[in-house]
C-alpha positions in Angstrom: 0.0 0.0 0.0 1.2 3.5 -0.8 1.1 5.2 2.6 1.2 8.7 1.1 -1.8 8.0 -1.2 -3.7 6.4 1.7 -3.2 9.5 3.9 -4.4 11.9 1.2 -7.4 9.7 0.2 -8.3 9.4 3.9 -8.2 13.2 4.3 -10.7 13.8 1.5 -13.1 11.1 2.8 -12.8 12.3 6.4 -13.4 16.0 5.6 -16.0 15.6 2.9 -18.9 16.1 5.3 -17.3 19.2 6.8 -16.3 20.7 3.5 -19.3 19.7 1.5 -22.3 17.7 2.8 -23.2 19.8 5.8 -22.7 23.1 4.2 -25.7 24.9 2.6 -25.2 28.0 0.5 -28.2 30.3 0.0 -29.1 30.2 -3.7 -27.5 26.8 -4.2 -30.7 25.4 -5.5 -30.4 27.7 -8.5 -27.0 26.4 -9.6 -26.9 24.1 -12.6 -24.1 21.5 -12.7 -22.9 19.7 -15.8 -20.7 16.8 -14.9 -17.9 14.8 -16.5 -17.4 16.7 -19.7 -14.4 15.3 -21.6 -11.9 18.0 -22.4 -9.1 15.8 -23.9 -8.8 12.4 -25.4 -5.3 12.0 -23.8 -7.1 10.1 -21.0 -10.8 9.7 -21.4 -11.2 8.4 -17.8 -9.2 11.3 -16.2 -9.6 14.4 -18.4 -13.0 15.4 -17.2 -14.4 18.6 -15.9 -17.6 19.8 -14.3 -19.1 23.3 -14.6 -21.3 25.2 -12.3 -23.4 28.3 -13.1 -26.7 30.1 -12.4 -28.5 30.6 -15.7 -29.1 34.1 -16.8 -30.7 35.5 -20.0 -28.1 38.0 -21.0 -24.5 38.8 -20.6 -21.2 37.0 -20.2 -20.0 35.1 -17.1 -16.8 35.8 -15.3 -14.9 32.6 -14.8 -13.3 30.6 -12.1 -11.0 27.8 -13.2 -10.7 25.6 -10.1 -8.1 22.9 -9.5 -8.6 20.5 -6.6 -5.8 19.4 -4.2 -4.9 16.0 -2.8 -1.2 15.7 -2.4 -0.7 15.2 -6.2 -1.8 11.6 -5.8 -5.4 11.7 -4.5 -8.5 13.9 -4.5 -11.0 14.7 -7.2 -13.3 17.5 -8.4 -16.2 16.0 -6.5 -14.6 17.1 -3.2 -14.9 20.8 -4.1 -18.7 20.9 -4.7 -19.4 23.5 -2.0 -16.5 25.7 -3.1 -17.7 25.7 -6.7 -21.3 26.3 -5.7 -20.2 29.2 -3.5 -18.6 30.9 -6.5 -21.5 30.1 -8.8 -24.2 31.7 -6.7 -22.3 35.0 -7.0 -22.7 34.9 -10.8 -19.4 33.2 -11.8 -19.1 30.3 -14.2 -17.0 27.7 -12.4 -14.9 25.2 -14.3 -13.9 22.3 -11.9 -11.2 20.1 -13.3 -9.8 16.6 -12.8 -6.3 15.8 -14.0 -3.8 12.9 -13.9 -2.7 11.8 -10.5 0.7 10.3 -9.6 2.2 7.8 -9.6 0.2 6.8 -12.7 1.0 10.2 -14.2 4.4 11.7 -13.6 5.3 15.4 -14.1 4.6 17.1 -16.4 1.6 15.0 -17.6 -0.9 16.7 -15.1 0.4 20.1 -16.3 -0.4 19.0 -19.9 -3.9 17.9 -18.9 -4.6 21.3 -17.2 -3.4 23.3 -20.2 -5.7 21.2 -22.4 -8.6 21.9 -20.0 -7.8 25.6 -20.2 -7.7 25.5 -24.0 -11.1 23.7 -23.9 -12.4 26.7 -22.0 -11.1 29.1 -24.6 -12.6 26.9 -27.4 -16.0 26.8 -25.8 -16.1 30.4 -24.4 -18.5 31.7 -27.0 -21.0 28.8 -26.6 -20.9 29.0 -22.8 -20.9 32.9 -22.8 -17.7 33.2 -20.9 -15.8 36.4 -20.4 -12.2 35.4 -20.6 -11.1 38.9 -19.8 -12.4 38.2 -16.3 -11.0 34.7 -15.4 -9.3 33.6 -12.2 -7.4 30.4 -11.7 -8.0 28.9 -8.2 -6.4 25.9 -6.4 -5.8 24.5 -3.0 -2.8 22.4 -1.8 -1.5 20.5 -4.8 -4.1 22.5 -6.7 -2.5 25.7 -5.5 0.8 24.5 -7.1 -1.0 23.7 -10.3 -2.8 27.1 -10.3 0.5 28.9 -9.9 2.1 26.8 -12.6 -0.8 27.4 -15.0 -0.7 31.2 -14.3 3.0 31.2 -15.0 2.7 29.1 -18.2 0.1 31.4 -19.7 2.6 34.3 -19.7 5.8 32.4 -20.3 6.9 31.3 -23.8 9.9 29.6 -22.2 7.6 27.3 -20.1 5.3 26.7 -23.1 8.3 25.6 -25.1 9.6 23.4 -22.4 6.3 21.6 -22.0 5.5 21.7 -25.7 2.1 23.4 -25.2 0.3 26.4 -26.5 -2.4 28.5 -24.9 -3.8 31.9 -25.7 -5.6 32.2 -22.4 -4.6 34.8 -19.7 -5.8 35.0 -16.1 -7.0 38.1 -14.5 -6.4 36.8 -11.0 -4.9 33.8 -9.1 -6.2 32.3 -5.9 -3.7 30.2 -4.2 -4.8 28.3 -1.1 -2.1 26.6 1.1 -0.2 25.6 -2.0 3.2 23.9 -2.5 5.2 26.0 -4.8 8.6 24.4 -4.8 8.5 20.6 -4.6 12.2 20.1 -4.4 12.7 22.7 -1.7 10.0 21.0 0.4 12.4 18.1 0.9 14.3 20.3 3.4 11.4 20.1 5.9 10.6 17.3 8.3 7.2 15.8 7.6 5.2 13.0 9.2 6.0 9.6 7.6 8.4 11.4 5.2 5.4 12.3 3.0 7.3 15.0 1.3 9.9 12.6 0.0 7.3 10.1 -1.0 5.4 12.8 -2.9 8.5 14.0 -4.6 9.4 10.5 -5.9 5.8 9.6 -6.8 5.3 12.9 -8.7 8.6 13.2 -10.6 9.3 9.5 -11.0 12.9 10.1 -9.7 14.8 9.9 -6.5 16.1 13.2 -4.9 19.7 12.1 -5.8 18.8 12.2 -9.5 17.4 15.7 -9.4 20.5 17.5 -10.8 20.1 15.5 -14.0 16.3 15.7 -14.1 15.0 17.0 -17.4 12.5 19.4 -15.8 14.5 20.5 -12.8 14.4 24.1 -14.0 10.6 24.0 -14.8 9.0 22.2 -11.9 8.5 25.3 -9.7 6.5 28.4 -10.8 8.7 30.7 -8.6 11.4 31.4 -11.2 8.7 32.3 -13.8 6.9 34.9 -11.8 7.3 38.1 -13.8 5.4 41.4 -14.0 2.9 39.5 -16.2 1.8 37.3 -13.3 -1.8 38.1 -12.3 -2.9 39.8 -9.1 -3.0 37.1 -6.4 -4.9 36.1 -3.3 -2.9 33.9 -1.0 -4.3 31.8 1.9 -1.9 30.0 4.1 -1.4 28.5 7.5 1.7 29.6 9.4 2.0 26.2 11.0 0.9 24.2 8.0 1.9 20.5 8.5 2.2 20.0 4.7 3.2 23.3 3.1 4.9 25.3 5.8 7.0 28.2 4.5 5.9 27.8 0.9 3.6 30.8 0.8 6.3 33.0 2.1 8.4 32.1 -1.0 5.6 33.0 -3.3 4.9 36.3 -1.5 8.6 37.2 -1.9 8.5 36.7 -5.6 5.3 38.7 -6.0 6.8 41.6 -4.1 10.0 41.4 -6.1 7.9 41.8 -9.3 5.5 44.4 -7.9 2.5 42.1 -8.3 -0.5 43.1 -6.3 -1.6 40.5 -3.8 -3.8 40.1 -0.8 -3.1 37.5 1.9 -4.5 35.9 5.0 -2.9 33.4 7.2 -3.9 31.6 10.4 -1.4 31.1 13.2 -3.3 28.5 15.3 -2.4 24.8 14.9 -6.1 24.1 14.9 -6.6 26.1 11.7 -4.2 24.3 9.6 -3.8 23.1 6.0 -6.7 24.5 3.7 -8.6 25.7 6.8 -10.8 28.0 4.6 -12.6 25.0 3.2 -14.0 24.2 6.6 -16.3 27.2 6.2 -17.7 27.3 9.8 -14.7 28.4 11.8 -13.9 32.0 12.5 -10.8 32.2 10.4 -12.6 30.5 7.4 -15.4 33.1 7.6 -13.0 36.0 7.7 -10.8 34.8 4.9 -13.7 33.9 2.7 -15.2 37.3 3.1 -11.9 38.8 2.0 -11.7 36.4 -0.9 -15.2 37.3 -2.0 -14.2 40.9 -2.0 -11.1 40.2 -4.0 -13.0 38.2 -6.7 -15.6 41.0 -6.8 -12.9 43.4 -7.7 -11.8 41.1 -10.5 -15.3 41.0 -11.8 -15.9 44.7 -11.7 -12.5 45.6 -13.1 -11.1 47.4 -10.1 -8.5 44.9 -9.1 -5.0 46.5 -9.1 -2.2 44.8 -10.9 0.7 46.5 -9.1 1.4 46.9 -5.4 2.8 50.3 -6.1 -0.5 51.4 -7.4 -2.3 51.0 -4.1 -1.9 51.1 -0.4 -4.8 48.7 0.4 -2.8 45.5 0.0 -3.7 43.1 2.8 -0.4 41.7 3.9 -0.8 40.4 7.4 -4.3 39.4 8.5 -3.1 37.2 11.4 -5.7 35.4 13.5 -4.9 33.3 16.5 
């Protein structure tokens, strides 16, 4: 048995009721959900997406492109039902994507899947009445990593060349929730059951000792590719995160270096740990989700700044014990 996969599978099952089943959102009954749409023939069992929206007679929908977490080797779009519904009732069209999981799919296969899903959105934008000028990429945990990677890829010819992909899509915002942004660097931390080392080997298909010769060693982190073209970002993190501790700080450093506007919120309590915002009912979750809703609202109405230097309202340190 793969102990790492077992742990992340167990987390999704254990928290499903708290994250989804016991949570009712006002207006949820108006949300239409289309499930298991094939976006690529690369893997007809894996390359599926759902979309959520509230029907309206006129106008285009702003878009959320959501990527679920699960330690790179577990999880599924079905575990983000409440999150997608929460966005949809506010008038957004939510694309909720599955992608290849390791160890069946090593890096960069999941990246290729997600680029294809994004290109599917572009191809179907007219039919679905999507406003691609108002589109945010969103992800939690491993999904936060993929969201950052995808945001970087859309504005980096170098990355597109390395992965042999093309996309014309651009994001207006990125929402990164307790993400892992440098897989190799994470090996420097102690983690229960050595999960970080197991994830690294399962995801890349190599041992750490082989990394210096790894074909994608310069392309498996989004951090070196954050430029002034990276979208305004909302970062959620737990200061004492048992899985991704210290990772958000690396991301924030790069955003500041490139004058990218960002807002952030982090918990300091051990009780409000990895992806605490998805728990909905706790105080910190309510606070951060209210801030997130405001951030997305600014993207929708076109008032979201692109540069830190353009504003003095950047939320840097919303610490809550």
